Amino acid sequence: MKKYFWIILIAAFAVRIIGIATIPGGINQDEAMGAVDAWALSMYGTDRFGIFLPVHFTAWRYSQMSVLLAYLMIPFIKIMGFNIYAIRLPMVLMSTMGIALTYLISKKFFSEKTSLAIMALVAINPWHFMQSRWALDCNLFPHLFLLGFYLLLLGLEKKRYLYLSMIAFGLTFYCYGVAVYSVPVFLFVYAAWCLWKKQLPFKDILISIVIFMAVALPEIITMALNVFHRPTIETPLFTMPYFPESVRGNDILFMNFSFEQLGKNIMATIKQVFLQMPDSLFNTLPAFGPLYHISIPFILIGIVHFTKRLFAEKDMKKQTIDLALWGFLITGIWVGLITYEVNVNRINIIFYPLILLCGYGIWQTIDWCGNHGKKLRNGLLLSYTLFGIAFFTQYFTDFAKDIPSYFNVDFLEIAQDADQMEDYDSLYITSNMGWQTNPDMAEILTQYSCKIDAQYYQEKTMTHQGRQLLPYSERYHFVHMKDQTFEDRTSLYVIHQSEIGYLPQGYEVLSQNNSFLVVKVPAM
């Protein structure tokens, strides 16, 4: 069986890393944001705003970003340079670790063969595969939670693993904001059960709380600073920043409760998770959903039968282990209820337990079929194989052609072209990305594409890539073309082709990349 474990793991890693620089083509704006901050940290120990080792990123100012994935990028940037491989490789590795962990966790609940089957399900799973190939900060959350979950199961027998699990769970706070209102709930309920049923001594639980709080406390303090509008706290080790423009708390139900919003959250969870309805293209392919549509009945069977097994179990140790997986699932559902109208990446914590229970549901269904179980097993093996082949084929063909426009590939290339033109002091860049209009998005994509140094951005230096330039705020202007007033000097513009009508007479197209153009506009 060990041989099959390594075959699945190596094959899963290979298919996740192949062509990772070009599929998805370009880069997502959130991905670019984390990458630029990671690059600044690798050089100066600050984010691009000059904040020393922040425990949470300023990011969009009005909307922040978790830091852990960016910190994981730093050694890869140091070794490989600032490029797309260094940016995306950490997520590939963490996702591959998640595949191995599903096998190890499954062995705690199910047979060896079922565990290998579940591992194979994860290896070909659409959600797991697609999130592994780009560097979105929140997608680190389920993998680190899974690591903590596995160590917690081991910790029921050996307390050193229990303490290690608290480190992993504490680090989830630096993966995604929803960890703050989901991970403590899971741990509190499970600790209360273990204390009540005498599965863990109070001393071990107390030590675990101390370890967890020590790891998570900087992020908790940061959240408190922003709830109560208190100033940034700087320490010799890290910074806990205050974000005066933040509106991110609106994403949480109990920050602005209404039954109407709760109903919308419930419907969003059902649609995204249990009905697997279409989501953003970068999260799922509509024909397959996050888990394959064929999995829906087996997920439901697995949940129902596992719940019966949990409540029927007489052995307290086994019941305590089973309760952990059930709690994992309930935690995912809780996130769906509390978080504003979730999509696939917002409720990503739920997919690991669903895959585990899907595998269990398949095994139960085969077992119920008795003498016909072998035929069903072979039929399902063939079906999932065909679905997997179809999914990977569509991903590497149709998806590869469609996603670059959403990952801004044309804009990235044209912005770089314009920045390298040396006869112009200032550059005016459109906010129109073709699929969305957002000046902040245009700015971070420009910073990524043009490799704008953090100290130049902070205007501590006027040198950018060996060139003496105007200060950043005078050189780069991110504009809405329909509102733009043209100056009394020749200027360089990056525009979307739909905005040509806003230009004055006498403009000259210097470069074009599909929908985007570099245009010289004469003095008015």
Coordinates of C-alpha atoms in Angstrom, one line a residue:
M1 CA 0.0 0.0 0.0
K2 CA 2.9 2.3 0.7
K3 CA 3.8 2.1 -3.0
Y4 CA 0.4 3.4 -4.0
F5 CA 0.6 6.2 -1.6
W6 CA 3.8 7.5 -3.2
I7 CA 2.5 7.0 -6.8
I8 CA -0.6 9.0 -6.0
L9 CA 1.3 11.8 -4.2
I10 CA 4.0 12.1 -6.9
A11 CA 1.5 12.1 -9.7
A12 CA -0.7 14.7 -7.9
F13 CA 2.3 17.0 -7.4
A14 CA 3.4 16.6 -11.0
V15 CA 0.1 17.5 -12.4
R16 CA -0.2 20.5 -10.0
I17 CA 3.2 22.0 -10.9
I18 CA 3.3 21.4 -14.7
G19 CA 2.8 24.7 -16.6
I20 CA 2.3 26.6 -13.4
A21 CA 3.8 29.8 -14.7
T22 CA 1.5 30.0 -17.7
I23 CA -1.8 28.4 -16.4
P24 CA -3.4 30.4 -15.1
G25 CA -1.8 33.0 -17.4
G26 CA -1.1 36.4 -15.9
I27 CA -1.7 37.0 -12.3
N28 CA -4.8 37.7 -10.1
Q29 CA -4.8 41.1 -8.4
D30 CA -4.9 39.6 -4.9
E31 CA -2.1 37.2 -5.9
A32 CA 0.0 40.2 -7.1
M33 CA -0.7 42.0 -3.9
G34 CA 0.7 39.3 -1.7
A35 CA 3.6 38.8 -4.0
V36 CA 4.6 42.5 -4.0
D37 CA 4.5 42.6 -0.2
A38 CA 6.5 39.3 0.0
W39 CA 9.1 40.8 -2.3
A40 CA 9.4 43.9 -0.1
L41 CA 9.7 41.8 3.0
S42 CA 12.4 39.7 1.4
M43 CA 14.5 42.9 0.7
Y44 CA 13.7 45.2 3.6
G45 CA 11.7 43.3 6.3
T46 CA 8.7 45.6 5.6
D47 CA 5.7 45.4 3.4
R48 CA 5.5 47.8 0.5
F49 CA 4.0 50.5 2.8
G50 CA 7.1 50.3 5.0
I51 CA 5.5 48.5 7.9
F52 CA 8.0 46.3 9.8
L53 CA 7.0 42.6 9.7
P54 CA 3.2 43.2 9.8
V55 CA 1.0 40.4 11.2
H56 CA -1.7 41.6 8.8
F57 CA -1.3 43.4 5.5
T58 CA -2.7 46.8 4.7
A59 CA -3.3 45.5 1.2
W60 CA -6.2 47.5 -0.4
R61 CA -6.4 49.8 2.6
Y62 CA -10.2 49.4 2.8
S63 CA -9.8 45.6 2.6
Q64 CA -6.8 43.8 4.2
M65 CA -5.0 40.6 3.5
S66 CA -3.6 37.7 5.6
V67 CA 0.2 37.4 5.7
L68 CA 1.3 33.8 6.1
L69 CA 1.4 32.8 2.4
A70 CA 3.5 35.9 1.6
Y71 CA 5.9 35.0 4.4
L72 CA 6.2 31.5 2.9
M73 CA 7.1 33.0 -0.5
I74 CA 10.1 34.8 0.9
P75 CA 12.6 32.0 0.8
F76 CA 11.5 31.1 -2.7
I77 CA 11.9 34.7 -3.8
K78 CA 15.4 34.8 -2.2
I79 CA 16.4 31.6 -4.0
M80 CA 14.6 31.9 -7.3
G81 CA 14.1 35.7 -7.7
F82 CA 10.9 37.6 -7.9
N83 CA 8.9 35.6 -10.5
I84 CA 5.7 33.6 -10.8
Y85 CA 7.4 30.3 -9.9
A86 CA 8.5 31.6 -6.5
I87 CA 5.1 33.1 -5.9
R88 CA 3.0 30.0 -6.7
L89 CA 5.3 27.2 -5.5
P90 CA 4.5 27.5 -1.8
M91 CA 0.8 26.8 -2.5
V92 CA 1.6 23.8 -4.7
L93 CA 3.7 22.4 -1.8
M94 CA 1.1 23.1 0.9
S95 CA -1.6 21.6 -1.3
T96 CA 0.5 18.5 -1.9
M97 CA 1.0 18.2 1.9
G98 CA -2.8 18.3 2.2
I99 CA -3.1 15.3 -0.1
A100 CA -0.7 13.3 2.1
L101 CA -2.5 14.4 5.2
T102 CA -5.9 13.2 3.9
Y103 CA -4.5 9.7 3.6
L104 CA -3.0 9.8 7.1
I105 CA -6.2 11.3 8.6
S106 CA -8.4 8.8 6.7
K107 CA -6.5 5.9 8.3
K108 CA -7.7 7.2 11.7
F109 CA -11.4 6.6 10.6
F110 CA -11.5 4.1 7.8
S111 CA -9.7 1.1 6.2
E112 CA -6.4 1.3 4.3
K113 CA -8.1 0.8 1.0
T114 CA -10.7 3.4 1.7
S115 CA -8.0 5.8 2.8
L116 CA -6.1 5.4 -0.5
A117 CA -9.3 5.9 -2.4
I118 CA -9.9 9.1 -0.6
M119 CA -6.4 10.2 -1.2
A120 CA -6.9 9.6 -4.9
L121 CA -10.2 11.6 -4.8
V122 CA -8.3 14.5 -3.4
A123 CA -5.6 14.2 -6.1
I124 CA -8.1 14.6 -8.9
N125 CA -10.5 16.9 -7.0
P126 CA -11.3 20.1 -9.1
W127 CA -11.4 22.4 -6.1
H128 CA -8.1 21.1 -4.7
F129 CA -6.4 21.2 -8.0
M130 CA -7.5 24.6 -9.1
Q131 CA -6.7 26.4 -5.8
S132 CA -3.2 24.8 -5.7
R133 CA -2.1 26.5 -8.9
W134 CA -2.3 30.1 -7.8
A135 CA -1.4 32.0 -4.7
L136 CA -4.5 33.3 -3.1
D137 CA -3.8 34.0 0.6
C138 CA -7.1 32.5 2.0
N139 CA -6.5 29.2 0.2
L140 CA -3.7 28.4 2.7
F141 CA -6.3 28.1 5.5
P142 CA -7.8 24.6 4.8
H143 CA -4.3 23.1 4.4
L144 CA -3.0 24.5 7.7
F145 CA -6.2 23.6 9.5
L146 CA -5.9 20.1 8.1
L147 CA -2.3 19.9 9.5
G148 CA -3.6 21.0 12.9
F149 CA -6.4 18.5 12.7
Y150 CA -4.1 15.6 12.0
L151 CA -1.7 16.6 14.9
L152 CA -4.8 16.9 17.2
L153 CA -5.8 13.4 16.4
L154 CA -2.3 12.2 17.2
G155 CA -2.3 14.4 20.3
L156 CA -5.1 12.4 21.8
E157 CA -2.5 9.7 22.4
K158 CA 0.8 11.7 22.6
K159 CA 0.6 15.2 24.1
R160 CA 3.6 16.6 22.2
Y161 CA 1.5 16.3 19.1
L162 CA -1.3 18.1 20.9
Y163 CA 0.9 21.0 21.6
L164 CA 2.2 21.1 18.0
S165 CA -1.4 21.1 16.7
M166 CA -2.0 24.3 18.7
I167 CA 0.9 25.9 16.8
A168 CA -0.7 24.9 13.5
F169 CA -4.2 26.1 14.6
G170 CA -2.7 29.4 15.9
L171 CA -1.1 30.0 12.5
T172 CA -4.4 29.6 10.7
F173 CA -5.2 33.1 12.1
Y174 CA -2.5 34.4 9.6
C175 CA -4.1 32.5 6.7
Y176 CA -7.6 33.9 6.5
G177 CA -9.8 36.2 8.7
V178 CA -12.6 33.6 9.0
A179 CA -10.2 31.5 11.2
V180 CA -10.8 34.1 14.0
Y181 CA -14.4 33.1 14.3
S182 CA -14.2 29.4 13.3
V183 CA -11.0 27.8 14.7
P184 CA -11.6 28.9 18.4
V185 CA -15.2 27.6 18.2
F186 CA -14.0 24.2 16.9
L187 CA -11.3 24.0 19.6
F188 CA -13.5 25.1 22.4
V189 CA -16.2 22.6 21.7
Y190 CA -13.8 19.8 21.2
A191 CA -11.8 20.7 24.4
A192 CA -15.0 20.8 26.4
W193 CA -16.0 17.3 25.1
C194 CA -12.5 15.9 25.9
L195 CA -12.6 17.4 29.4
W196 CA -16.1 16.1 30.0
K197 CA -15.4 12.6 28.8
K198 CA -12.0 12.5 30.4
Q199 CA -10.1 12.1 27.1
L200 CA -7.6 14.8 27.9
P201 CA -6.5 16.0 31.3
F202 CA -7.2 19.6 32.3
K203 CA -3.5 20.4 32.5
D204 CA -2.9 19.4 28.8
I205 CA -5.9 21.5 27.7
L206 CA -4.6 24.5 29.7
I207 CA -1.1 24.2 28.2
S208 CA -2.7 23.9 24.8
I209 CA -4.7 27.1 25.3
V210 CA -1.5 28.9 26.3
I211 CA 0.3 27.7 23.2
F212 CA -2.6 28.6 20.9
M213 CA -3.0 32.0 22.4
A214 CA 0.8 32.7 22.2
V215 CA 0.8 32.0 18.5
A216 CA -2.5 33.7 17.6
L217 CA -2.4 36.7 20.0
P218 CA -0.7 39.2 17.7
E219 CA -3.5 38.7 15.1
I220 CA -6.1 38.8 17.9
I221 CA -4.7 42.1 19.1
T222 CA -4.6 43.5 15.6
M223 CA -8.3 42.6 15.2
A224 CA -9.0 44.3 18.5
L225 CA -7.1 47.4 17.5
N226 CA -9.3 47.7 14.5
V227 CA -12.6 47.0 16.2
F228 CA -11.9 49.6 18.9
H229 CA -10.0 52.0 16.6
R230 CA -6.7 52.0 18.6
P231 CA -3.3 53.0 17.1
T232 CA -0.8 50.6 15.6
I233 CA 1.5 48.8 18.0
E234 CA 5.1 48.3 17.0
T235 CA 7.4 45.8 18.7
P236 CA 11.0 44.7 18.0
L237 CA 9.6 41.5 16.5
F238 CA 6.6 42.5 14.5
T239 CA 3.9 45.2 14.0
M240 CA 0.2 45.0 14.8
P241 CA -1.3 47.6 12.5
Y242 CA -4.5 49.7 12.7
F243 CA -6.3 50.1 9.4
P244 CA -8.4 53.3 9.6
E245 CA -10.0 52.8 6.1
S246 CA -11.0 49.1 6.7
V247 CA -14.6 47.9 5.9
R248 CA -13.8 44.2 6.1
G249 CA -15.9 43.6 9.2
N250 CA -19.0 44.0 7.1
D251 CA -18.3 40.5 5.7
I252 CA -19.1 38.9 9.1
L253 CA -22.8 38.3 10.0
F254 CA -22.7 39.1 13.7
M255 CA -21.0 42.5 13.0
N256 CA -24.2 43.6 11.2
F257 CA -26.8 40.9 12.0
S258 CA -30.1 40.4 10.1
F259 CA -32.2 37.3 9.5
E260 CA -32.4 38.3 5.8
Q261 CA -28.7 38.1 5.5
L262 CA -28.6 34.8 7.4
G263 CA -31.0 33.4 4.9
K264 CA -28.9 34.6 2.0
N265 CA -25.8 33.1 3.6
I266 CA -27.6 29.7 4.0
M267 CA -28.7 29.7 0.4
A268 CA -25.2 30.7 -0.8
T269 CA -23.7 27.8 1.2
I270 CA -26.2 25.3 -0.1
K271 CA -25.7 26.5 -3.7
Q272 CA -21.9 26.5 -3.6
V273 CA -21.3 23.4 -1.5
F274 CA -24.1 21.0 -1.8
L275 CA -25.5 21.8 -5.2
Q276 CA -22.1 22.8 -6.6
M277 CA -23.5 25.6 -8.7
P278 CA -21.2 27.7 -10.9
D279 CA -18.7 30.1 -9.1
S280 CA -16.0 32.4 -10.5
L281 CA -14.0 30.8 -13.3
F282 CA -10.8 30.8 -11.2
N283 CA -12.5 28.7 -8.5
T284 CA -14.4 26.0 -10.5
L285 CA -15.2 24.8 -13.9
P286 CA -19.1 24.8 -14.2
A287 CA -19.2 21.4 -15.9
F288 CA -17.5 19.7 -12.9
G289 CA -18.2 21.8 -9.8
P290 CA -15.7 21.9 -6.9
L291 CA -16.1 18.2 -6.0
Y292 CA -17.6 16.7 -9.3
H293 CA -21.4 16.6 -9.5
I294 CA -21.4 12.8 -9.3
S295 CA -20.1 13.2 -5.7
I296 CA -23.2 14.9 -4.4
P297 CA -25.3 11.8 -3.4
F298 CA -22.2 10.1 -1.9
I299 CA -21.4 13.2 0.2
L300 CA -25.0 13.2 1.6
I301 CA -24.8 9.4 2.3
G302 CA -21.4 9.8 4.0
I303 CA -22.7 12.7 6.2
V304 CA -25.8 10.8 7.3
H305 CA -24.1 7.4 7.9
F306 CA -21.1 9.0 9.7
T307 CA -23.4 10.9 11.9
K308 CA -25.3 7.7 12.8
R309 CA -21.9 6.0 13.4
L310 CA -20.9 8.8 15.7
F311 CA -23.9 8.6 18.0
A312 CA -24.0 4.8 17.9
E313 CA -20.3 4.4 18.9
K314 CA -19.9 2.9 22.4
D315 CA -16.1 3.1 22.6
M316 CA -15.4 6.6 24.0
K317 CA -12.0 6.9 22.3
K318 CA -13.4 6.0 18.9
Q319 CA -16.3 8.4 19.5
T320 CA -14.0 11.2 20.4
I321 CA -12.0 10.7 17.2
D322 CA -15.2 10.5 15.1
L323 CA -16.4 13.7 16.8
A324 CA -13.3 15.6 15.5
L325 CA -14.2 14.9 11.9
W326 CA -17.9 15.7 12.5
G327 CA -16.7 18.9 14.2
F328 CA -14.5 19.7 11.2
L329 CA -17.6 19.5 8.9
I330 CA -19.8 21.6 11.3
T331 CA -17.0 24.2 11.4
G332 CA -17.2 24.5 7.7
I333 CA -21.0 24.9 7.8
W334 CA -20.6 27.5 10.5
V335 CA -18.3 29.5 8.3
G336 CA -20.9 29.4 5.6
L337 CA -23.6 30.7 7.9
I338 CA -21.5 33.6 9.4
T339 CA -19.6 34.8 6.3
Y340 CA -21.3 37.1 3.8
E341 CA -22.7 35.1 0.9
V342 CA -19.8 32.7 0.6
N343 CA -18.1 31.6 -2.7
V344 CA -15.8 28.6 -3.0
N345 CA -12.7 30.3 -1.7
R346 CA -14.5 31.9 1.3
I347 CA -15.9 28.5 2.5
N348 CA -12.8 26.5 1.5
I349 CA -12.4 24.9 4.9
I350 CA -15.4 22.7 4.3
F351 CA -14.1 20.8 1.3
Y352 CA -11.6 18.5 3.0
P353 CA -14.2 17.0 5.4
L354 CA -16.6 16.7 2.5
I355 CA -14.1 14.8 0.4
L356 CA -13.4 12.5 3.4
L357 CA -17.1 11.9 3.9
C358 CA -17.7 11.4 0.2
G359 CA -15.1 8.6 0.2
Y360 CA -16.8 7.1 3.2
G361 CA -20.2 7.4 1.5
I362 CA -18.9 5.6 -1.6
W363 CA -17.5 2.8 0.6
Q364 CA -20.8 2.5 2.5
T365 CA -22.8 2.4 -0.8
I366 CA -20.5 -0.4 -2.2
D367 CA -20.8 -2.3 1.1
W368 CA -24.6 -2.0 1.0
C369 CA -24.7 -3.5 -2.5
G370 CA -23.4 -6.8 -1.3
N371 CA -22.6 -9.1 -4.2
H372 CA -23.1 -6.2 -6.7
G373 CA -20.6 -4.0 -4.8
K374 CA -17.7 -5.0 -7.0
K375 CA -19.6 -3.9 -10.1
L376 CA -20.5 -0.6 -8.5
R377 CA -16.9 -0.1 -7.4
N378 CA -15.6 -0.7 -10.9
G379 CA -18.2 1.6 -12.3
L380 CA -17.4 4.4 -10.0
L381 CA -13.7 3.9 -10.6
L382 CA -14.3 4.2 -14.3
S383 CA -16.6 7.2 -13.8
Y384 CA -14.2 9.2 -11.6
T385 CA -11.3 8.4 -14.0
L386 CA -13.3 9.7 -17.0
F387 CA -14.4 12.8 -15.0
G388 CA -10.8 13.4 -14.0
I389 CA -9.5 13.1 -17.5
A390 CA -12.3 15.4 -18.8
F391 CA -11.6 17.9 -16.1
F392 CA -7.8 18.0 -16.6
T393 CA -8.3 18.2 -20.4
Q394 CA -10.7 21.2 -20.1
Y395 CA -8.4 22.9 -17.5
F396 CA -5.3 22.7 -19.7
T397 CA -7.2 23.7 -22.9
D398 CA -10.4 25.8 -22.7
F399 CA -9.6 27.1 -19.2
A400 CA -6.1 28.0 -20.2
K401 CA -7.5 30.1 -23.1
D402 CA -10.2 31.8 -21.0
I403 CA -8.5 32.6 -17.7
P404 CA -5.8 35.1 -18.9
S405 CA -8.4 37.9 -19.5
Y406 CA -9.4 37.5 -15.8
F407 CA -5.8 37.3 -14.7
N408 CA -5.0 40.5 -16.5
V409 CA -2.3 39.1 -18.8
D410 CA -2.7 41.8 -21.5
F411 CA -2.6 44.6 -19.0
L412 CA 0.5 43.3 -17.3
E413 CA 2.4 43.2 -20.6
I414 CA 1.3 46.6 -21.9
A415 CA 2.0 48.3 -18.5
Q416 CA 5.5 46.9 -18.6
D417 CA 6.0 48.1 -22.2
A418 CA 4.9 51.6 -21.3
D419 CA 7.1 51.8 -18.2
Q420 CA 10.2 51.0 -20.2
M421 CA 9.6 53.9 -22.6
E422 CA 12.2 56.4 -21.5
D423 CA 11.0 59.6 -23.2
Y424 CA 8.2 60.3 -20.8
D425 CA 8.3 61.4 -17.2
S426 CA 4.7 60.5 -16.3
L427 CA 2.5 57.6 -17.1
Y428 CA -1.3 57.7 -17.0
I429 CA -2.8 54.2 -16.6
T430 CA -6.5 53.3 -17.0
S431 CA -8.5 51.8 -14.2
N432 CA -10.4 49.7 -16.8
M433 CA -9.2 46.1 -16.7
G434 CA -11.6 45.0 -19.4
W435 CA -13.6 42.9 -16.9
Q436 CA -13.6 45.3 -14.0
T437 CA -12.8 49.0 -13.4
N438 CA -10.7 49.6 -10.3
P439 CA -7.8 52.0 -9.9
D440 CA -6.4 50.1 -6.9
M441 CA -6.3 47.0 -9.0
A442 CA -4.5 48.8 -11.8
E443 CA -2.0 50.1 -9.4
I444 CA -1.0 46.8 -7.8
L445 CA -0.8 45.1 -11.1
T446 CA 1.4 47.8 -12.4
Q447 CA 3.6 47.5 -9.3
Y448 CA 3.9 43.8 -9.9
S449 CA 4.5 43.9 -13.6
C450 CA 7.0 46.8 -13.5
K451 CA 8.7 45.4 -10.4
I452 CA 8.4 48.7 -8.5
D453 CA 10.7 48.7 -5.5
A454 CA 9.0 49.3 -2.2
Q455 CA 11.4 52.1 -1.3
Y456 CA 10.7 53.8 -4.6
Y457 CA 6.9 53.4 -3.9
Q458 CA 7.5 55.0 -0.5
E459 CA 9.5 57.8 -2.2
K460 CA 12.6 57.1 -0.1
T461 CA 14.5 56.9 -3.4
M462 CA 14.0 58.3 -6.9
T463 CA 15.7 55.4 -8.5
H464 CA 13.7 52.6 -10.2
Q465 CA 15.4 49.8 -12.0
G466 CA 18.6 51.9 -12.4
R467 CA 16.7 54.9 -13.8
Q468 CA 16.3 58.3 -12.1
L469 CA 12.6 59.2 -12.3
L470 CA 10.1 61.5 -10.8
P471 CA 8.7 60.5 -7.4
Y472 CA 6.3 57.6 -7.6
S473 CA 3.2 59.7 -6.9
E474 CA 4.2 62.1 -9.8
R475 CA 5.2 59.4 -12.3
Y476 CA 2.2 57.0 -11.9
H477 CA -1.4 58.1 -12.2
F478 CA -4.3 55.7 -12.2
V479 CA -7.2 57.3 -13.8
H480 CA -10.8 56.9 -15.1
M481 CA -10.4 57.9 -18.7
K482 CA -13.9 59.3 -19.0
D483 CA -13.1 61.9 -16.3
Q484 CA -9.5 62.6 -17.4
T485 CA -8.4 66.2 -18.1
F486 CA -5.5 66.2 -20.5
E487 CA -2.4 68.3 -19.7
D488 CA -0.5 71.0 -21.6
R489 CA 2.3 68.6 -22.3
T490 CA 2.8 65.4 -24.2
S491 CA 1.8 62.5 -22.1
L492 CA 1.8 58.7 -22.2
Y493 CA -1.3 56.7 -21.5
V494 CA -2.2 53.0 -21.1
I495 CA -5.8 52.6 -22.0
H496 CA -8.4 49.9 -22.8
Q497 CA -9.4 49.9 -26.5
S498 CA -13.0 50.8 -25.4
E499 CA -11.7 54.2 -24.2
I500 CA -10.2 55.5 -27.4
G501 CA -13.2 57.8 -27.8
Y502 CA -12.1 59.7 -24.7
L503 CA -8.8 60.7 -26.3
P504 CA -8.3 64.1 -28.0
Q505 CA -7.4 64.4 -31.6
G506 CA -3.8 63.8 -32.6
Y507 CA -3.1 60.9 -30.4
E508 CA -0.6 58.2 -31.5
V509 CA -0.7 54.5 -30.8
L510 CA 2.8 53.4 -29.8
S511 CA 2.1 49.8 -28.8
Q512 CA -0.9 47.5 -28.6
N513 CA -1.5 44.2 -26.9
N514 CA -4.9 42.8 -27.8
S515 CA -7.4 45.0 -25.8
F516 CA -4.8 47.4 -24.4
L517 CA -2.8 50.2 -26.0
V518 CA 0.0 52.6 -25.2
V519 CA -0.9 56.0 -26.5
K520 CA 1.0 59.3 -26.8
V521 CA -1.3 62.2 -26.3
P522 CA -0.1 65.6 -27.6
A523 CA -0.1 68.7 -25.5
M524 CA -3.5 70.4 -25.4

